[in-house]
Short mmCIF file of N, CA and C in Angstrom, two decimals:
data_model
loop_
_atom_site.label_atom_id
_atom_site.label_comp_id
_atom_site.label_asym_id
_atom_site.label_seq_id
_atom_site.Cartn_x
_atom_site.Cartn_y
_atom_site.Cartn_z
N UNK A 2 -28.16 37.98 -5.45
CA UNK A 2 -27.26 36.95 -5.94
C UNK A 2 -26.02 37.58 -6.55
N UNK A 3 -26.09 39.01 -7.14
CA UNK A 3 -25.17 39.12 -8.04
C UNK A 3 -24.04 39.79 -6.72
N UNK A 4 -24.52 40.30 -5.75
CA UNK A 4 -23.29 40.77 -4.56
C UNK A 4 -23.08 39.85 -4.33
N UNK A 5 -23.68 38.70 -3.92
CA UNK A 5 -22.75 37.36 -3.20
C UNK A 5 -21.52 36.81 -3.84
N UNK A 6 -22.03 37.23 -5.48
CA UNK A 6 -20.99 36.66 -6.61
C UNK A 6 -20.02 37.78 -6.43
N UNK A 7 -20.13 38.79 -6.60
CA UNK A 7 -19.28 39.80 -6.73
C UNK A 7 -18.50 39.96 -5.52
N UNK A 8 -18.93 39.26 -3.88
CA UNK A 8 -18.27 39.87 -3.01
C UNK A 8 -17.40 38.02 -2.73
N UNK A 9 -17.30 37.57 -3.61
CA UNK A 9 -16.75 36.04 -3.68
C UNK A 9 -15.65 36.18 -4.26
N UNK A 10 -15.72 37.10 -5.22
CA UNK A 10 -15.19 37.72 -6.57
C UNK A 10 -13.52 37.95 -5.75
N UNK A 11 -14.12 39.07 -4.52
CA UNK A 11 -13.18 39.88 -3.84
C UNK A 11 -11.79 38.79 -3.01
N UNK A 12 -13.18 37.79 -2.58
CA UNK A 12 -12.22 37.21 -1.40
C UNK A 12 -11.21 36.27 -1.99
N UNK A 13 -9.78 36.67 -1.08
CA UNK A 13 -8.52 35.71 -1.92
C UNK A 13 -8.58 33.94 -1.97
N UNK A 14 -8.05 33.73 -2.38
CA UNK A 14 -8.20 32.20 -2.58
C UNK A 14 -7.52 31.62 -1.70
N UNK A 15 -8.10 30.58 -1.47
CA UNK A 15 -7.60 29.60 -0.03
C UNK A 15 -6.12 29.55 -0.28
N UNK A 16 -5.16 29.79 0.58
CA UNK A 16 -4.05 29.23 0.37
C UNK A 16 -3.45 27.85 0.21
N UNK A 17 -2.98 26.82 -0.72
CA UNK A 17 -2.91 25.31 -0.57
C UNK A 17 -2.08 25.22 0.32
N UNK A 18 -2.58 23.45 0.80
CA UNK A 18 -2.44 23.20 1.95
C UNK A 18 -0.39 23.22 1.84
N UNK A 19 0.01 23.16 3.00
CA UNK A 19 1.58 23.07 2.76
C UNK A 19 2.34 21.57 2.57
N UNK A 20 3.14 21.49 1.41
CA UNK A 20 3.57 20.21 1.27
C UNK A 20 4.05 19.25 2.47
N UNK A 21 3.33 17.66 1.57
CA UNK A 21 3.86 16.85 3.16
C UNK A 21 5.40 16.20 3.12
N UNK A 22 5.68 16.58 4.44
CA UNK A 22 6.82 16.42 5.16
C UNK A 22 7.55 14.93 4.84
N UNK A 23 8.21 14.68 4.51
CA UNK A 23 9.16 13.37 3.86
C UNK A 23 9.17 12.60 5.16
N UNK A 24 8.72 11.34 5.59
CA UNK A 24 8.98 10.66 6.61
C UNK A 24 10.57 11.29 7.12
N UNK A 25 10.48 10.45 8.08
CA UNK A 25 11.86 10.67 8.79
C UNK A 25 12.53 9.04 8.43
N UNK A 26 13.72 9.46 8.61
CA UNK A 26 14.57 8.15 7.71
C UNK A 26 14.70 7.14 8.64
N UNK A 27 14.77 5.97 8.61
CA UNK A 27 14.93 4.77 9.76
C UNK A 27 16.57 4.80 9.93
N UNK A 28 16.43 4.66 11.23
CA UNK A 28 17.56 4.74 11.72
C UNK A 28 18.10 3.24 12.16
N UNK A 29 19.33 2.78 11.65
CA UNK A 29 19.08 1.19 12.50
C UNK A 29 20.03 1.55 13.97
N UNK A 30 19.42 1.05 14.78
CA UNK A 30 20.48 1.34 16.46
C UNK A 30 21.13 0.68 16.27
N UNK A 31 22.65 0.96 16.60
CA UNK A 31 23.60 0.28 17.22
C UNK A 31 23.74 -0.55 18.39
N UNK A 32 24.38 -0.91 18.87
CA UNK A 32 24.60 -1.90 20.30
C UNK A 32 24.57 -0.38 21.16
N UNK A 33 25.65 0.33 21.14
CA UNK A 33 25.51 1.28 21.93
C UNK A 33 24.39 2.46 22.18
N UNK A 34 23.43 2.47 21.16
CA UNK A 34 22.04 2.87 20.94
C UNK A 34 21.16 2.40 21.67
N UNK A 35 21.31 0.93 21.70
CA UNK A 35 20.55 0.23 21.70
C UNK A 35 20.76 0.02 23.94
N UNK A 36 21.88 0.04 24.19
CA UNK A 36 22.17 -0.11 25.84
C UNK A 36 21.73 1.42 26.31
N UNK A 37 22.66 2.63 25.46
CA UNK A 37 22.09 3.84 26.18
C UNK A 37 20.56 4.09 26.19
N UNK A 38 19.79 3.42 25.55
CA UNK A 38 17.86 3.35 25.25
C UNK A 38 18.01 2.35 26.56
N UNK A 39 18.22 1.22 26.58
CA UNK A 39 18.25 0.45 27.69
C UNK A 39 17.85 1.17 29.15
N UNK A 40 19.38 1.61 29.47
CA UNK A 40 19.55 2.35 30.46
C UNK A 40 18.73 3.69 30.88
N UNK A 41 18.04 4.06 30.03
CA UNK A 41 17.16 5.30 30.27
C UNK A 41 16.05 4.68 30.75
N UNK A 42 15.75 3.48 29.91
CA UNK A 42 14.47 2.75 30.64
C UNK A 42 14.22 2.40 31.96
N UNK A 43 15.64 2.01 32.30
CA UNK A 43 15.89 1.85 33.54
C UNK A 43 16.29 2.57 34.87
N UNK A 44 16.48 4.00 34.20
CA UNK A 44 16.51 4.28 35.38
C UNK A 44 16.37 5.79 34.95
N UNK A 45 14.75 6.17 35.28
CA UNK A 45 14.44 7.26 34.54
C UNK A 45 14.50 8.68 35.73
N UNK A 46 15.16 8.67 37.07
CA UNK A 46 15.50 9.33 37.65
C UNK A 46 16.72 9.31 37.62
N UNK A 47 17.78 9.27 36.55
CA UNK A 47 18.79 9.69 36.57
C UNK A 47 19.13 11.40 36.48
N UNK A 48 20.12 12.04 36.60
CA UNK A 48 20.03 13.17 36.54
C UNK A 48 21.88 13.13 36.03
N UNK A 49 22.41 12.50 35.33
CA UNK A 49 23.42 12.56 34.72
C UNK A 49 23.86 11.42 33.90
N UNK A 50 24.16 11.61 32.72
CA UNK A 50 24.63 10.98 31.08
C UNK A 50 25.84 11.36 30.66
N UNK A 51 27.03 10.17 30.99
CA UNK A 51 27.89 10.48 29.96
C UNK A 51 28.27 9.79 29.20
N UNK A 52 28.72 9.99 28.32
CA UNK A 52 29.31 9.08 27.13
C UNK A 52 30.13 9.17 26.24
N UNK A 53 31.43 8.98 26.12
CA UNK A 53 32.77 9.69 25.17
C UNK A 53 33.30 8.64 24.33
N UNK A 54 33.37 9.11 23.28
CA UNK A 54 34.04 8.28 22.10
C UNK A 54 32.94 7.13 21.98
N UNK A 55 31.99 7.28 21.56
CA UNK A 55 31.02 5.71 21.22
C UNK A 55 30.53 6.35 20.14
N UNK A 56 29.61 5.29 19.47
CA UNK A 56 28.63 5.79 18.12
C UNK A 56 27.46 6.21 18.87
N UNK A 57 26.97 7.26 19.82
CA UNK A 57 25.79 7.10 20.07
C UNK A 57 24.82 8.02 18.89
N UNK A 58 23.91 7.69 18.54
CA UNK A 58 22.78 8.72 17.50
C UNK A 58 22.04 9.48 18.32
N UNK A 59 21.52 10.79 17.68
CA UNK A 59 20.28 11.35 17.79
C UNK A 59 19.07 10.64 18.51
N UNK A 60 18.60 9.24 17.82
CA UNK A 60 17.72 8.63 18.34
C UNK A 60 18.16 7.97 19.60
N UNK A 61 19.01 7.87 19.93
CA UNK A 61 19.46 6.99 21.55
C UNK A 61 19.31 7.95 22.66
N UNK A 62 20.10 9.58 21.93
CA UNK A 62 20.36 10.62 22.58
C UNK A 62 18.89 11.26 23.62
N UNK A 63 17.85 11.37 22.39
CA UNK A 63 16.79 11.81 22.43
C UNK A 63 15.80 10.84 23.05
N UNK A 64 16.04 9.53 23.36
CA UNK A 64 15.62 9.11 24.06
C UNK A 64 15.81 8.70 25.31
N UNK A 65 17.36 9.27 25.71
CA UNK A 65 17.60 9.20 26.96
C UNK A 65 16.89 10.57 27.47
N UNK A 66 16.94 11.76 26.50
CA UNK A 66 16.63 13.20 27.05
C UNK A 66 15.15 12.93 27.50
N UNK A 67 14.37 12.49 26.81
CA UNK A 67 12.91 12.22 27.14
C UNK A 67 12.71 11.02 28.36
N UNK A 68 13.34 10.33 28.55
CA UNK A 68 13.42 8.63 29.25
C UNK A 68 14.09 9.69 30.85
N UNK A 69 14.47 10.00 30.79
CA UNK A 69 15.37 11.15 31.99
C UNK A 69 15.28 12.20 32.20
N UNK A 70 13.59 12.81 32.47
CA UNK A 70 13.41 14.29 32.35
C UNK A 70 14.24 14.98 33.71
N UNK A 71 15.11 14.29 34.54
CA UNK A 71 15.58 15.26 35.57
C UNK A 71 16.93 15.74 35.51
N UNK A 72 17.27 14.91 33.85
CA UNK A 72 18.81 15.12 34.13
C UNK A 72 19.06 16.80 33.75
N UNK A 73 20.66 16.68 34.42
CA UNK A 73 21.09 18.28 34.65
C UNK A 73 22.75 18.12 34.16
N UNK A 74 22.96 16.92 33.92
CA UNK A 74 24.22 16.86 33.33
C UNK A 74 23.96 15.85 31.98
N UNK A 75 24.87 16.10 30.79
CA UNK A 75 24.52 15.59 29.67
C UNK A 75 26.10 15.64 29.21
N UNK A 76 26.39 14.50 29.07
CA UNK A 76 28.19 14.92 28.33
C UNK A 76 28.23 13.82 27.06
N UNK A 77 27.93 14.34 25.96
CA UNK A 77 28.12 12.90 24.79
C UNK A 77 29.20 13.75 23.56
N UNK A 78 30.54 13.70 24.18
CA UNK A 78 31.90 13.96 23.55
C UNK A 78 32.34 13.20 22.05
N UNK A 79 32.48 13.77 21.25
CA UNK A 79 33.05 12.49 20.42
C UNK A 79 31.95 11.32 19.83
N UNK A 80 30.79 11.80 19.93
CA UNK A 80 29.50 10.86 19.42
C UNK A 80 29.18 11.45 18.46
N UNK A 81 27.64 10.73 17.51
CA UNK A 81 27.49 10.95 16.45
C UNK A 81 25.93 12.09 16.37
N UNK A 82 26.04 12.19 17.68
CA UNK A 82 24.39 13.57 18.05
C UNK A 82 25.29 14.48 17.15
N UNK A 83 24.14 15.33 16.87
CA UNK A 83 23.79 16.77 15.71
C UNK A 83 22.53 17.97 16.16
N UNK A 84 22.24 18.49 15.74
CA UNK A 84 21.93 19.44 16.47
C UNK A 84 20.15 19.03 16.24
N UNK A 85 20.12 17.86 16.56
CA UNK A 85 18.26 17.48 16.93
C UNK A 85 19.14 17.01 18.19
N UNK A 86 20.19 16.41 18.24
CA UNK A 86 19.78 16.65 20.06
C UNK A 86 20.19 17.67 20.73
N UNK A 87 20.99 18.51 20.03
CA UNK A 87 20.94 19.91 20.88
C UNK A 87 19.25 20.76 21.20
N UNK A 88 18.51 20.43 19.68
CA UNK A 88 17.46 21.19 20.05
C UNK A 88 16.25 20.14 21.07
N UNK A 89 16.37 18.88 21.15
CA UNK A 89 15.67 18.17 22.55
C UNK A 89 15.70 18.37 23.32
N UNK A 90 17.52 19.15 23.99
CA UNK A 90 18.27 19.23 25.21
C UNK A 90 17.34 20.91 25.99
N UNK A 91 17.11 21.61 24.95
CA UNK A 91 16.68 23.00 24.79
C UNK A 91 14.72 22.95 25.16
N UNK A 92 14.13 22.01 24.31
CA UNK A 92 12.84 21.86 24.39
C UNK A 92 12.48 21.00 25.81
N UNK A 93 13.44 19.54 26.24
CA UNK A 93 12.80 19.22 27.43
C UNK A 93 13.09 19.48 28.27
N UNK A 94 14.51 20.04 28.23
CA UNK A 94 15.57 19.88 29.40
C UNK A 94 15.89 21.52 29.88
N UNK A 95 15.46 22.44 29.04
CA UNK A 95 15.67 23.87 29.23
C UNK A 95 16.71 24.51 30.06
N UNK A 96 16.62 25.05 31.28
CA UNK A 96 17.58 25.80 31.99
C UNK A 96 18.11 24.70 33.22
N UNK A 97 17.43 23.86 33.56
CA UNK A 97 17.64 22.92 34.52
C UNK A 97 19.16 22.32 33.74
N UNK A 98 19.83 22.45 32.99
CA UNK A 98 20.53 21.70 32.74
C UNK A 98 21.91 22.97 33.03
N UNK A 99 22.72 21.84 33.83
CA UNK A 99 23.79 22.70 34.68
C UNK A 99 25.23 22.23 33.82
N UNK A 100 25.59 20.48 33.30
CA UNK A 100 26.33 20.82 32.43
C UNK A 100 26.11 20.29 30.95
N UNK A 101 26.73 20.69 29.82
CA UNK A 101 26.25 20.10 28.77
C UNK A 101 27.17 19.85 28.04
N UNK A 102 27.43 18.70 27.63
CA UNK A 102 29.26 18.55 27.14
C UNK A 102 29.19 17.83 25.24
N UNK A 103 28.83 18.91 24.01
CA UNK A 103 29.00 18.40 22.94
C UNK A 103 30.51 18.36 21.92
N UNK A 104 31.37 18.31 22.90
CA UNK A 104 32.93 18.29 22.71
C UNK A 104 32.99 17.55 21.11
N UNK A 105 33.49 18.11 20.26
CA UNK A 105 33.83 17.42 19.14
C UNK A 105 32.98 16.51 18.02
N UNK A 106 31.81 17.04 18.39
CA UNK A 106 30.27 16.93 17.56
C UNK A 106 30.23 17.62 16.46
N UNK A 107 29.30 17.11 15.85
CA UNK A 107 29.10 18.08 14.46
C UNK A 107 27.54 18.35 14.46
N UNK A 108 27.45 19.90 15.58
CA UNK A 108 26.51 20.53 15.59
C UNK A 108 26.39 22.31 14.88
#
């Protein structure tokens, strides 16, 4: 008994678990959120997205990237994406993507 205690003694202490993660904030869609989500629904063999000067978000963005796994062109100029949809464009869309247009973004 007294090694079991003593070799208990030795071993480090559990590390605590890691703090939980703050929800993610609700986003309300816009009209133009709300058509570019549309349009992905609809037509999920697209293989090109553009969109210049609109409010589009992260969440519209990222759901066209997922809603359109073949696209190879991506141009959202002058919108309100940040760099969660640069890193979507990277995770679903990888090397297949031939152009990628974040012109005047704040990534």
């Amino acid at each position: 008994a007294a090694a079991a205690a003593a070799a208990a003694a030795e071993e480090p202490a559990a590390a605590p678990p890691p703090p939980a993660r703050a929800p993610a904030p609700q986003v309300k869609l816009g009209k133009v959120d709300k058509k570019l989500i549309a349009w992905a629904a609809k037509n999920p063999d697209a293989i090109a997205v553009s969109r210049h000067n609109v409010q589009i978000t992260d969440t519209a963005a990222c759901h066209a990237i997922a809603g359109c796994p073949a696209l190879v062109k991506l141009e959202l100029e002058r919108t309100l994406v940040t760099d969660i949809t640069a890193e979507a464009v990277a995770m679903r869309l990888g090397s297949q993507i031939t152009n990628l247009n974040f012109g005047y973004v704040e990534i």
